[in-house]
PDB file of C-alpha atoms in Angstrom:
ATOM      1  CA  MET A 140      10.038  43.392   2.379  1.00  0.00           C
ATOM      2  CA  LYS A 141       6.729  42.075   3.693  1.00  0.00           C
ATOM      3  CA  TYR A 142       6.664  38.335   4.276  1.00  0.00           C
ATOM      4  CA  VAL A 143       4.133  36.445   2.108  1.00  0.00           C
ATOM      5  CA  PHE A 144       3.563  32.896   3.292  1.00  0.00           C
ATOM      6  CA  ALA A 145       2.049  31.627   0.025  1.00  0.00           C
ATOM      7  CA  ASP A 146       5.074  32.820  -1.947  1.00  0.00           C
ATOM      8  CA  ASP A 147       7.496  31.260   0.522  1.00  0.00           C
ATOM      9  CA  LEU A 148       5.612  27.959   0.485  1.00  0.00           C
ATOM     10  CA  ASN A 149       5.597  27.917  -3.322  1.00  0.00           C
ATOM     11  CA  GLN A 150       9.292  28.763  -3.584  1.00  0.00           C
ATOM     12  CA  LEU A 151      10.322  26.080  -1.099  1.00  0.00           C
ATOM     13  CA  ARG A 152       7.976  23.544  -2.728  1.00  0.00           C
ATOM     14  CA  THR A 153       9.647  24.275  -6.070  1.00  0.00           C
ATOM     15  CA  ARG A 154      13.069  23.952  -4.465  1.00  0.00           C
ATOM     16  CA  VAL A 155      12.471  20.549  -2.868  1.00  0.00           C
ATOM     17  CA  ASN A 156      10.698  19.226  -5.972  1.00  0.00           C
ATOM     18  CA  ALA A 157      13.663  20.190  -8.153  1.00  0.00           C
ATOM     19  CA  PHE A 158      16.068  18.606  -5.672  1.00  0.00           C
ATOM     20  CA  LEU A 159      14.026  15.383  -5.507  1.00  0.00           C
ATOM     21  CA  GLN A 160      13.837  15.181  -9.278  1.00  0.00           C
ATOM     22  CA  GLN A 161      17.592  15.679  -9.524  1.00  0.00           C
ATOM     23  CA  GLN A 162      18.363  13.046  -6.885  1.00  0.00           C
ATOM     24  CA  LEU A 163      16.007  10.467  -8.401  1.00  0.00           C
ATOM     25  CA  GLN A 164      16.986  11.096 -12.029  1.00  0.00           C
ATOM     26  CA  PRO A 165      19.822   8.503 -12.037  1.00  0.00           C
ATOM     27  CA  PHE A 166      17.501   5.705 -10.785  1.00  0.00           C
ATOM     28  CA  ASP A 167      16.952   3.202 -13.602  1.00  0.00           C
ATOM     29  CA  SER A 168      15.118  -0.093 -13.093  1.00  0.00           C
ATOM     30  CA  THR A 169      14.597  -1.007 -16.766  1.00  0.00           C
ATOM     31  CA  PRO A 170      12.749  -3.193 -17.694  1.00  0.00           C
ATOM     32  CA  ALA A 171      10.990  -3.059 -14.285  1.00  0.00           C
ATOM     33  CA  GLN A 172       8.793  -0.046 -13.477  1.00  0.00           C
ATOM     34  CA  LEU A 173      10.186   0.512  -9.970  1.00  0.00           C
ATOM     35  CA  ALA A 174      12.076   3.758 -10.683  1.00  0.00           C
ATOM     36  CA  ASP A 175       9.108   5.250 -12.544  1.00  0.00           C
ATOM     37  CA  ALA A 176       6.782   4.308  -9.667  1.00  0.00           C
ATOM     38  CA  MET A 177       9.150   5.906  -7.150  1.00  0.00           C
ATOM     39  CA  ARG A 178       9.182   9.157  -9.110  1.00  0.00           C
ATOM     40  CA  TYR A 179       5.418   8.987  -9.626  1.00  0.00           C
ATOM     41  CA  GLY A 180       4.768   8.458  -5.923  1.00  0.00           C
ATOM     42  CA  ILE A 181       6.925  11.342  -4.709  1.00  0.00           C
ATOM     43  CA  LEU A 182       6.599  13.862  -7.562  1.00  0.00           C
ATOM     44  CA  LEU A 183       2.836  13.491  -7.978  1.00  0.00           C
ATOM     45  CA  GLY A 184       2.164  16.780  -6.205  1.00  0.00           C
ATOM     46  CA  GLY A 185       1.423  17.689  -2.604  1.00  0.00           C
ATOM     47  CA  LYS A 186       1.683  20.688  -0.338  1.00  0.00           C
ATOM     48  CA  ARG A 187       5.204  19.822   0.898  1.00  0.00           C
ATOM     49  CA  LEU A 188       4.425  21.051   4.406  1.00  0.00           C
ATOM     50  CA  ARG A 189       6.981  18.770   6.029  1.00  0.00           C
ATOM     51  CA  PRO A 190       9.825  19.991   3.809  1.00  0.00           C
ATOM     52  CA  PHE A 191       8.596  23.542   4.427  1.00  0.00           C
ATOM     53  CA  LEU A 192       8.963  22.964   8.178  1.00  0.00           C
ATOM     54  CA  VAL A 193      12.498  21.655   7.679  1.00  0.00           C
ATOM     55  CA  TYR A 194      13.425  24.684   5.583  1.00  0.00           C
ATOM     56  CA  ALA A 195      11.599  27.328   7.622  1.00  0.00           C
ATOM     57  CA  GLY A 196      12.786  26.075  10.993  1.00  0.00           C
ATOM     58  CA  GLY A 197      16.344  25.502   9.830  1.00  0.00           C
ATOM     59  CA  ARG A 198      16.544  28.818   7.976  1.00  0.00           C
ATOM     60  CA  MET A 199      15.310  30.631  11.098  1.00  0.00           C
ATOM     61  CA  LEU A 200      18.251  29.077  12.991  1.00  0.00           C
ATOM     62  CA  GLN A 201      20.892  29.905  10.343  1.00  0.00           C
ATOM     63  CA  ALA A 202      21.172  26.400   8.865  1.00  0.00           C
ATOM     64  CA  ASP A 203      22.659  26.102   5.366  1.00  0.00           C
ATOM     65  CA  LEU A 204      19.945  25.705   2.719  1.00  0.00           C
ATOM     66  CA  LYS A 205      22.046  23.125   0.858  1.00  0.00           C
ATOM     67  CA  THR A 206      22.112  20.970   3.977  1.00  0.00           C
ATOM     68  CA  LEU A 207      18.387  21.452   4.478  1.00  0.00           C
ATOM     69  CA  ASP A 208      17.742  20.191   0.924  1.00  0.00           C
ATOM     70  CA  TYR A 209      18.804  16.694   1.972  1.00  0.00           C
ATOM     71  CA  ALA A 210      16.762  16.710   5.177  1.00  0.00           C
ATOM     72  CA  ALA A 211      13.690  18.088   3.387  1.00  0.00           C
ATOM     73  CA  ALA A 212      13.983  15.457   0.640  1.00  0.00           C
ATOM     74  CA  ALA A 213      14.396  12.694   3.210  1.00  0.00           C
ATOM     75  CA  ILE A 214      11.255  13.539   5.144  1.00  0.00           C
ATOM     76  CA  GLU A 215       9.205  13.942   1.965  1.00  0.00           C
ATOM     77  CA  ALA A 216      10.436  10.532   0.784  1.00  0.00           C
ATOM     78  CA  ILE A 217       9.209   8.976   4.039  1.00  0.00           C
ATOM     79  CA  HIS A 218       5.886  10.807   3.818  1.00  0.00           C
ATOM     80  CA  SER A 219       5.369   9.786   0.187  1.00  0.00           C
ATOM     81  CA  TYR A 220       6.223   6.152   0.916  1.00  0.00           C
ATOM     82  CA  SER A 221       3.659   6.176   3.725  1.00  0.00           C
ATOM     83  CA  LEU A 222       0.966   7.515   1.392  1.00  0.00           C
ATOM     84  CA  ILE A 223       1.713   4.863  -1.226  1.00  0.00           C
ATOM     85  CA  HIS A 224       1.320   2.147   1.395  1.00  0.00           C
ATOM     86  CA  ASP A 225      -1.685   3.782   3.105  1.00  0.00           C
ATOM     87  CA  ASP A 226      -3.560   3.748  -0.204  1.00  0.00           C
ATOM     88  CA  LEU A 227      -3.107   0.013  -0.763  1.00  0.00           C
ATOM     89  CA  PRO A 228      -6.155  -2.295  -0.661  1.00  0.00           C
ATOM     90  CA  ALA A 229      -4.922  -3.880   2.574  1.00  0.00           C
ATOM     91  CA  MET A 230      -4.859  -0.469   4.259  1.00  0.00           C
ATOM     92  CA  ASP A 231      -7.191   2.409   3.269  1.00  0.00           C
ATOM     93  CA  ASN A 232      -7.931   1.057  -0.225  1.00  0.00           C
ATOM     94  CA  ASP A 233      -7.924   4.456  -1.966  1.00  0.00           C
ATOM     95  CA  THR A 234      -7.845   5.126  -5.694  1.00  0.00           C
ATOM     96  CA  LEU A 235      -7.139   8.871  -5.686  1.00  0.00           C
ATOM     97  CA  ARG A 236      -4.160  10.756  -4.234  1.00  0.00           C
ATOM     98  CA  ARG A 237      -3.136  14.356  -4.898  1.00  0.00           C
ATOM     99  CA  GLY A 238      -5.743  14.495  -7.654  1.00  0.00           C
ATOM    100  CA  GLN A 239      -4.207  11.552  -9.533  1.00  0.00           C
ATOM    101  CA  LYS A 240      -4.533   7.781  -9.531  1.00  0.00           C
ATOM    102  CA  THR A 241      -2.843   6.168  -6.544  1.00  0.00           C
ATOM    103  CA  CYS A 242       0.443   4.400  -7.196  1.00  0.00           C
ATOM    104  CA  HIS A 243      -0.988   0.873  -7.092  1.00  0.00           C
ATOM    105  CA  ILE A 244      -3.720   1.872  -9.554  1.00  0.00           C
ATOM    106  CA  GLU A 245      -1.265   3.556 -11.941  1.00  0.00           C
ATOM    107  CA  TYR A 246       1.133   0.587 -11.734  1.00  0.00           C
ATOM    108  CA  ASP A 247       0.211  -2.469  -9.644  1.00  0.00           C
ATOM    109  CA  GLU A 248       0.196  -3.465  -5.983  1.00  0.00           C
ATOM    110  CA  ALA A 249       3.591  -5.193  -5.952  1.00  0.00           C
ATOM    111  CA  THR A 250       5.294  -2.292  -7.727  1.00  0.00           C
ATOM    112  CA  ALA A 251       3.654   0.194  -5.348  1.00  0.00           C
ATOM    113  CA  ILE A 252       4.857  -1.756  -2.298  1.00  0.00           C
ATOM    114  CA  LEU A 253       8.400  -1.886  -3.657  1.00  0.00           C
ATOM    115  CA  ALA A 254       8.313   1.807  -4.618  1.00  0.00           C
ATOM    116  CA  GLY A 255       7.371   2.677  -1.043  1.00  0.00           C
ATOM    117  CA  ASP A 256      10.138   0.450   0.318  1.00  0.00           C
ATOM    118  CA  ALA A 257      12.668   2.029  -2.040  1.00  0.00           C
ATOM    119  CA  LEU A 258      11.636   5.582  -1.104  1.00  0.00           C
ATOM    120  CA  GLN A 259      12.116   4.721   2.561  1.00  0.00           C
ATOM    121  CA  ALA A 260      15.671   3.560   1.842  1.00  0.00           C
ATOM    122  CA  PHE A 261      16.258   6.628  -0.345  1.00  0.00           C
ATOM    123  CA  ALA A 262      15.357   8.871   2.609  1.00  0.00           C
ATOM    124  CA  PHE A 263      18.188   7.576   4.759  1.00  0.00           C
ATOM    125  CA  GLU A 264      20.604   7.599   1.830  1.00  0.00           C
ATOM    126  CA  CYS A 265      19.831  11.324   1.476  1.00  0.00           C
ATOM    127  CA  LEU A 266      20.605  11.994   5.120  1.00  0.00           C
ATOM    128  CA  SER A 267      23.906  10.134   4.871  1.00  0.00           C
ATOM    129  CA  ARG A 268      24.983  12.548   2.121  1.00  0.00           C
ATOM    130  CA  ALA A 269      23.908  15.792   3.816  1.00  0.00           C
ATOM    131  CA  PRO A 270      26.834  18.244   3.465  1.00  0.00           C
ATOM    132  CA  ASP A 271      28.434  20.734   5.849  1.00  0.00           C
ATOM    133  CA  ILE A 272      27.301  19.212   9.153  1.00  0.00           C
ATOM    134  CA  HIS A 273      29.073  17.112  11.789  1.00  0.00           C
ATOM    135  CA  ALA A 274      28.739  13.339  11.985  1.00  0.00           C
ATOM    136  CA  GLU A 275      26.950  13.856  15.313  1.00  0.00           C
ATOM    137  CA  GLN A 276      24.251  15.839  13.527  1.00  0.00           C
ATOM    138  CA  LYS A 277      23.865  13.216  10.785  1.00  0.00           C
ATOM    139  CA  VAL A 278      23.413  10.440  13.313  1.00  0.00           C
ATOM    140  CA  ALA A 279      20.833  12.536  15.172  1.00  0.00           C
ATOM    141  CA  LEU A 280      18.964  13.205  11.908  1.00  0.00           C
ATOM    142  CA  VAL A 281      18.856   9.495  11.073  1.00  0.00           C
ATOM    143  CA  ARG A 282      17.702   8.600  14.582  1.00  0.00           C
ATOM    144  CA  ILE A 283      14.912  11.203  14.653  1.00  0.00           C
ATOM    145  CA  LEU A 284      13.556  10.240  11.238  1.00  0.00           C
ATOM    146  CA  ALA A 285      13.757   6.508  12.000  1.00  0.00           C
ATOM    147  CA  GLN A 286      11.942   6.922  15.319  1.00  0.00           C
ATOM    148  CA  ALA A 287       9.270   9.152  13.810  1.00  0.00           C
ATOM    149  CA  SER A 288       8.563   6.826  10.901  1.00  0.00           C
ATOM    150  CA  GLY A 289       8.758   3.416  12.582  1.00  0.00           C
ATOM    151  CA  GLY A 290       7.184   1.369  15.344  1.00  0.00           C
ATOM    152  CA  GLN A 291       7.271   4.288  17.793  1.00  0.00           C
ATOM    153  CA  GLY A 292       5.809   6.793  15.348  1.00  0.00           C
ATOM    154  CA  MET A 293       4.040   6.802  11.986  1.00  0.00           C
ATOM    155  CA  CYS A 294       3.784   3.019  11.516  1.00  0.00           C
ATOM    156  CA  LEU A 295       2.431   2.664  15.045  1.00  0.00           C
ATOM    157  CA  GLY A 296      -0.158   5.343  14.332  1.00  0.00           C
ATOM    158  CA  GLN A 297      -1.278   3.621  11.140  1.00  0.00           C
ATOM    159  CA  SER A 298      -1.542   0.291  12.955  1.00  0.00           C
ATOM    160  CA  LEU A 299      -3.607   1.832  15.749  1.00  0.00           C
ATOM    161  CA  ASP A 300      -5.779   3.548  13.144  1.00  0.00           C
ATOM    162  CA  LEU A 301      -6.559   0.208  11.487  1.00  0.00           C
ATOM    163  CA  THR A 302      -7.509  -1.369  14.824  1.00  0.00           C
ATOM    164  CA  ALA A 303      -9.880   1.534  15.511  1.00  0.00           C
ATOM    165  CA  GLU A 304     -11.968   1.004  12.380  1.00  0.00           C
ATOM    166  CA  GLN A 305     -15.622   0.098  13.058  1.00  0.00           C
ATOM    167  CA  ARG A 306     -15.255   0.538  16.819  1.00  0.00           C
ATOM    168  CA  ALA A 307     -15.787   3.400  19.224  1.00  0.00           C
ATOM    169  CA  VAL A 308     -12.611   4.835  20.750  1.00  0.00           C
ATOM    170  CA  SER A 309     -11.984   7.544  23.317  1.00  0.00           C
ATOM    171  CA  LEU A 310     -10.671  10.997  22.521  1.00  0.00           C
ATOM    172  CA  ALA A 311      -7.400  10.079  24.268  1.00  0.00           C
ATOM    173  CA  PHE A 312      -7.007   6.995  22.066  1.00  0.00           C
ATOM    174  CA  LEU A 313      -7.766   9.028  18.936  1.00  0.00           C
ATOM    175  CA  GLN A 314      -5.144  11.615  19.909  1.00  0.00           C
ATOM    176  CA  ASN A 315      -2.615   8.826  20.465  1.00  0.00           C
ATOM    177  CA  ILE A 316      -3.309   7.533  16.947  1.00  0.00           C
ATOM    178  CA  HIS A 317      -2.743  10.903  15.346  1.00  0.00           C
ATOM    179  CA  ARG A 318       0.211  11.991  17.485  1.00  0.00           C
ATOM    180  CA  ASN A 319       1.915   9.013  15.894  1.00  0.00           C
ATOM    181  CA  LYS A 320       0.310   8.688  12.449  1.00  0.00           C
ATOM    182  CA  THR A 321       0.495  12.369  11.487  1.00  0.00           C
ATOM    183  CA  GLY A 322       2.181  14.257  14.305  1.00  0.00           C
ATOM    184  CA  ALA A 323       5.394  12.239  14.539  1.00  0.00           C
ATOM    185  CA  LEU A 324       6.653  13.219  11.079  1.00  0.00           C
ATOM    186  CA  ILE A 325       5.602  16.839  11.534  1.00  0.00           C
ATOM    187  CA  SER A 326       7.556  16.982  14.792  1.00  0.00           C
ATOM    188  CA  ALA A 327      10.483  15.280  13.088  1.00  0.00           C
ATOM    189  CA  ALA A 328      10.462  17.907  10.334  1.00  0.00           C
ATOM    190  CA  VAL A 329      10.875  20.716  12.861  1.00  0.00           C
ATOM    191  CA  GLU A 330      13.558  18.804  14.767  1.00  0.00           C
ATOM    192  CA  MET A 331      15.467  18.042  11.575  1.00  0.00           C
ATOM    193  CA  GLY A 332      15.643  21.712  10.641  1.00  0.00           C
ATOM    194  CA  PHE A 333      16.897  22.386  14.163  1.00  0.00           C
ATOM    195  CA  LEU A 334      19.499  19.591  13.933  1.00  0.00           C
ATOM    196  CA  CYS A 335      20.909  21.050  10.703  1.00  0.00           C
ATOM    197  CA  SER A 336      21.566  24.365  12.458  1.00  0.00           C
ATOM    198  CA  PRO A 337      24.444  25.666  14.608  1.00  0.00           C
ATOM    199  CA  HIS A 338      22.045  25.583  17.604  1.00  0.00           C
ATOM    200  CA  TYR A 339      21.602  21.792  17.510  1.00  0.00           C
ATOM    201  CA  ARG A 340      22.781  21.329  21.112  1.00  0.00           C
ATOM    202  CA  ASP A 341      20.351  23.855  22.643  1.00  0.00           C
ATOM    203  CA  GLN A 342      17.880  21.541  24.394  1.00  0.00           C
ATOM    204  CA  THR A 343      15.617  24.339  25.668  1.00  0.00           C
ATOM    205  CA  LEU A 344      15.141  25.641  22.134  1.00  0.00           C
ATOM    206  CA  ARG A 345      14.574  22.114  20.870  1.00  0.00           C
ATOM    207  CA  ASN A 346      11.879  21.432  23.468  1.00  0.00           C
ATOM    208  CA  ARG A 347       9.949  24.580  22.532  1.00  0.00           C
ATOM    209  CA  LEU A 348      10.085  23.678  18.858  1.00  0.00           C
ATOM    210  CA  ILE A 349       8.892  20.153  19.634  1.00  0.00           C
ATOM    211  CA  ARG A 350       5.896  21.481  21.586  1.00  0.00           C
ATOM    212  CA  TYR A 351       5.077  23.817  18.683  1.00  0.00           C
ATOM    213  CA  ALA A 352       5.310  20.917  16.247  1.00  0.00           C
ATOM    214  CA  GLN A 353       3.203  18.580  18.374  1.00  0.00           C
ATOM    215  CA  ALA A 354       0.418  21.147  18.534  1.00  0.00           C
ATOM    216  CA  ILE A 355       0.359  21.876  14.800  1.00  0.00           C
ATOM    217  CA  GLY A 356       0.652  18.160  14.025  1.00  0.00           C
ATOM    218  CA  LEU A 357      -2.503  17.377  15.954  1.00  0.00           C
ATOM    219  CA  ALA A 358      -4.255  20.445  14.523  1.00  0.00           C
ATOM    220  CA  PHE A 359      -3.359  19.239  11.015  1.00  0.00           C
ATOM    221  CA  GLN A 360      -5.138  15.946  11.622  1.00  0.00           C
ATOM    222  CA  VAL A 361      -8.177  17.628  13.193  1.00  0.00           C
ATOM    223  CA  GLN A 362      -8.460  19.814  10.080  1.00  0.00           C
ATOM    224  CA  ASP A 363      -8.055  16.743   7.852  1.00  0.00           C
ATOM    225  CA  ASP A 364     -10.968  15.095   9.665  1.00  0.00           C
ATOM    226  CA  ILE A 365     -13.067  18.237   9.197  1.00  0.00           C
ATOM    227  CA  LEU A 366     -12.255  18.446   5.495  1.00  0.00           C
ATOM    228  CA  ASP A 367     -13.123  14.782   4.985  1.00  0.00           C
ATOM    229  CA  ILE A 368     -16.762  15.666   5.644  1.00  0.00           C
ATOM    230  CA  THR A 369     -16.921  19.277   4.423  1.00  0.00           C
ATOM    231  CA  ALA A 370     -14.890  19.267   1.170  1.00  0.00           C
ATOM    232  CA  ASP A 371     -15.369  17.432  -2.129  1.00  0.00           C
ATOM    233  CA  SER A 372     -12.968  14.986  -3.764  1.00  0.00           C
ATOM    234  CA  THR A 373     -11.863  17.462  -6.454  1.00  0.00           C
ATOM    235  CA  THR A 374     -10.836  20.039  -3.859  1.00  0.00           C
ATOM    236  CA  LEU A 375      -9.183  17.469  -1.588  1.00  0.00           C
ATOM    237  CA  GLY A 376      -7.326  15.651  -4.341  1.00  0.00           C
ATOM    238  CA  LYS A 377      -8.369  12.369  -2.711  1.00  0.00           C
ATOM    239  CA  ASN A 378     -11.631  10.567  -2.066  1.00  0.00           C
ATOM    240  CA  ALA A 379     -13.784  12.658   0.270  1.00  0.00           C
ATOM    241  CA  GLY A 380     -15.768  10.800   2.926  1.00  0.00           C
ATOM    242  CA  SER A 381     -13.264   7.931   3.117  1.00  0.00           C
ATOM    243  CA  ASP A 382     -13.183   8.088   6.935  1.00  0.00           C
ATOM    244  CA  LEU A 383     -16.964   7.755   7.055  1.00  0.00           C
ATOM    245  CA  ALA A 384     -16.870   4.879   4.572  1.00  0.00           C
ATOM    246  CA  LEU A 385     -14.373   3.008   6.766  1.00  0.00           C
ATOM    247  CA  ASP A 386     -16.326   3.934   9.913  1.00  0.00           C
ATOM    248  CA  LYS A 387     -13.270   5.528  11.513  1.00  0.00           C
ATOM    249  CA  SER A 388     -13.348   7.509  14.712  1.00  0.00           C
ATOM    250  CA  THR A 389     -12.637  11.168  13.906  1.00  0.00           C
ATOM    251  CA  TYR A 390     -12.623  14.459  15.788  1.00  0.00           C
ATOM    252  CA  PRO A 391     -15.959  15.614  14.280  1.00  0.00           C
ATOM    253  CA  LYS A 392     -17.456  12.236  15.178  1.00  0.00           C
ATOM    254  CA  LEU A 393     -16.338  12.528  18.808  1.00  0.00           C
ATOM    255  CA  LEU A 394     -16.591  16.301  19.319  1.00  0.00           C
ATOM    256  CA  GLY A 395     -19.081  17.412  16.658  1.00  0.00           C
ATOM    257  CA  LEU A 396     -18.063  19.641  13.757  1.00  0.00           C
ATOM    258  CA  ASP A 397     -18.036  22.861  15.811  1.00  0.00           C
ATOM    259  CA  GLY A 398     -16.159  21.142  18.628  1.00  0.00           C
ATOM    260  CA  ALA A 399     -13.541  19.861  16.205  1.00  0.00           C
ATOM    261  CA  LYS A 400     -13.040  23.353  14.755  1.00  0.00           C
ATOM    262  CA  GLN A 401     -12.642  24.753  18.269  1.00  0.00           C
ATOM    263  CA  LYS A 402     -10.107  22.013  19.085  1.00  0.00           C
ATOM    264  CA  ALA A 403      -8.025  22.931  16.036  1.00  0.00           C
ATOM    265  CA  GLU A 404      -8.034  26.630  16.976  1.00  0.00           C
ATOM    266  CA  GLN A 405      -6.960  25.808  20.549  1.00  0.00           C
ATOM    267  CA  LEU A 406      -4.046  23.746  19.280  1.00  0.00           C
ATOM    268  CA  ILE A 407      -2.893  26.529  16.950  1.00  0.00           C
ATOM    269  CA  ALA A 408      -3.017  29.004  19.850  1.00  0.00           C
ATOM    270  CA  GLN A 409      -0.816  26.631  21.878  1.00  0.00           C
ATOM    271  CA  ALA A 410       1.667  26.373  19.018  1.00  0.00           C
ATOM    272  CA  LYS A 411       1.917  30.139  18.615  1.00  0.00           C
ATOM    273  CA  ALA A 412       2.402  30.577  22.357  1.00  0.00           C
ATOM    274  CA  GLU A 413       5.564  28.440  22.183  1.00  0.00           C
ATOM    275  CA  LEU A 414       6.990  30.616  19.409  1.00  0.00           C
ATOM    276  CA  GLN A 415       6.562  33.800  21.447  1.00  0.00           C
ATOM    277  CA  HIS A 416       9.466  32.707  23.663  1.00  0.00           C
ATOM    278  CA  LEU A 417      11.972  32.423  20.794  1.00  0.00           C
ATOM    279  CA  ASN A 418      14.418  35.198  19.931  1.00  0.00           C
ATOM    280  CA  PHE A 419      14.260  34.458  16.214  1.00  0.00           C
ATOM    281  CA  ASP A 420      12.103  35.501  13.273  1.00  0.00           C
ATOM    282  CA  THR A 421       9.231  33.038  13.733  1.00  0.00           C
ATOM    283  CA  GLU A 422       6.793  34.576  11.233  1.00  0.00           C
ATOM    284  CA  PRO A 423       7.002  31.706   8.709  1.00  0.00           C
ATOM    285  CA  LEU A 424       6.179  29.187  11.461  1.00  0.00           C
ATOM    286  CA  VAL A 425       3.341  31.385  12.753  1.00  0.00           C
ATOM    287  CA  ARG A 426       1.882  31.700   9.255  1.00  0.00           C
ATOM    288  CA  LEU A 427       2.150  27.956   8.709  1.00  0.00           C
ATOM    289  CA  ALA A 428       0.167  27.358  11.902  1.00  0.00           C
ATOM    290  CA  ASP A 429      -2.590  29.629  10.588  1.00  0.00           C
ATOM    291  CA  TYR A 430      -2.516  27.916   7.204  1.00  0.00           C
ATOM    292  CA  ILE A 431      -3.065  24.487   8.759  1.00  0.00           C
ATOM    293  CA  VAL A 432      -6.548  25.403  10.011  1.00  0.00           C
ATOM    294  CA  GLN A 433      -7.441  27.715   7.117  1.00  0.00           C
ATOM    295  CA  ARG A 434      -6.626  25.315   4.264  1.00  0.00           C
ATOM    296  CA  ASN A 435      -9.379  23.679   2.222  1.00  0.00           C
ATOM    297  CA  HIS A 436      -7.433  20.612   1.078  1.00  0.00           C
TER     298      HIS A 436
END
């Protein structure tokens, strides 16, 4: 049967959404709105690219899908918490996310902060309950996700991004921001699929997958920067032009729009080159790389 990326993405998005809904269903914070805000923040929508990477990479390496459910849910919980916090007035001050009101607008700032905190804790709870893998694999999963989301990864990237507002930065500095802010979780997603598989001790394989992930992670951010100035808010599902409004350094700003597009294509070519060395069915990962630079939101 011919592989269709859009169908695979939709099926895996449906799978992780159903799993998240099931795992969060018992949460009850009555009379506080915390549980509702958690569900709102994570089930609001989204492409689910990070869970897709967990599933696609792990499936390619014969990982159990039931194990991958927990890893995919964990990384989406971290990603969703980061978006809730990024949207706050003290950060990017956005009112629109995934085509809906941001969490702090739908609820309030304090509830949004706590919902993000709770989703972060929920992520590691999920990993602790992942079935059918060794304790060594669970510890590695926790370590990778913690490193990617903390002071050596996503949080560092967001902090650097805030310091770069309204000032000129070099291309190297911009790449350092986005390798952490966006790229760290994308790399973690690929590694987590790998760590759920029987091949989790193959360091050569792991290194190739990491290089693939680093390339698509940076390409994802380049495309985001392009879309911020070429797409409208309805298509994006968030406020278009927000980078310009905050006077952020972006790839189009530093390289020009054509230069940014060329940069994204170069990164995707690098990612695909890494996959050519693998003796597995890499088509889903190849198609995802193409999707990253072809998407319009």
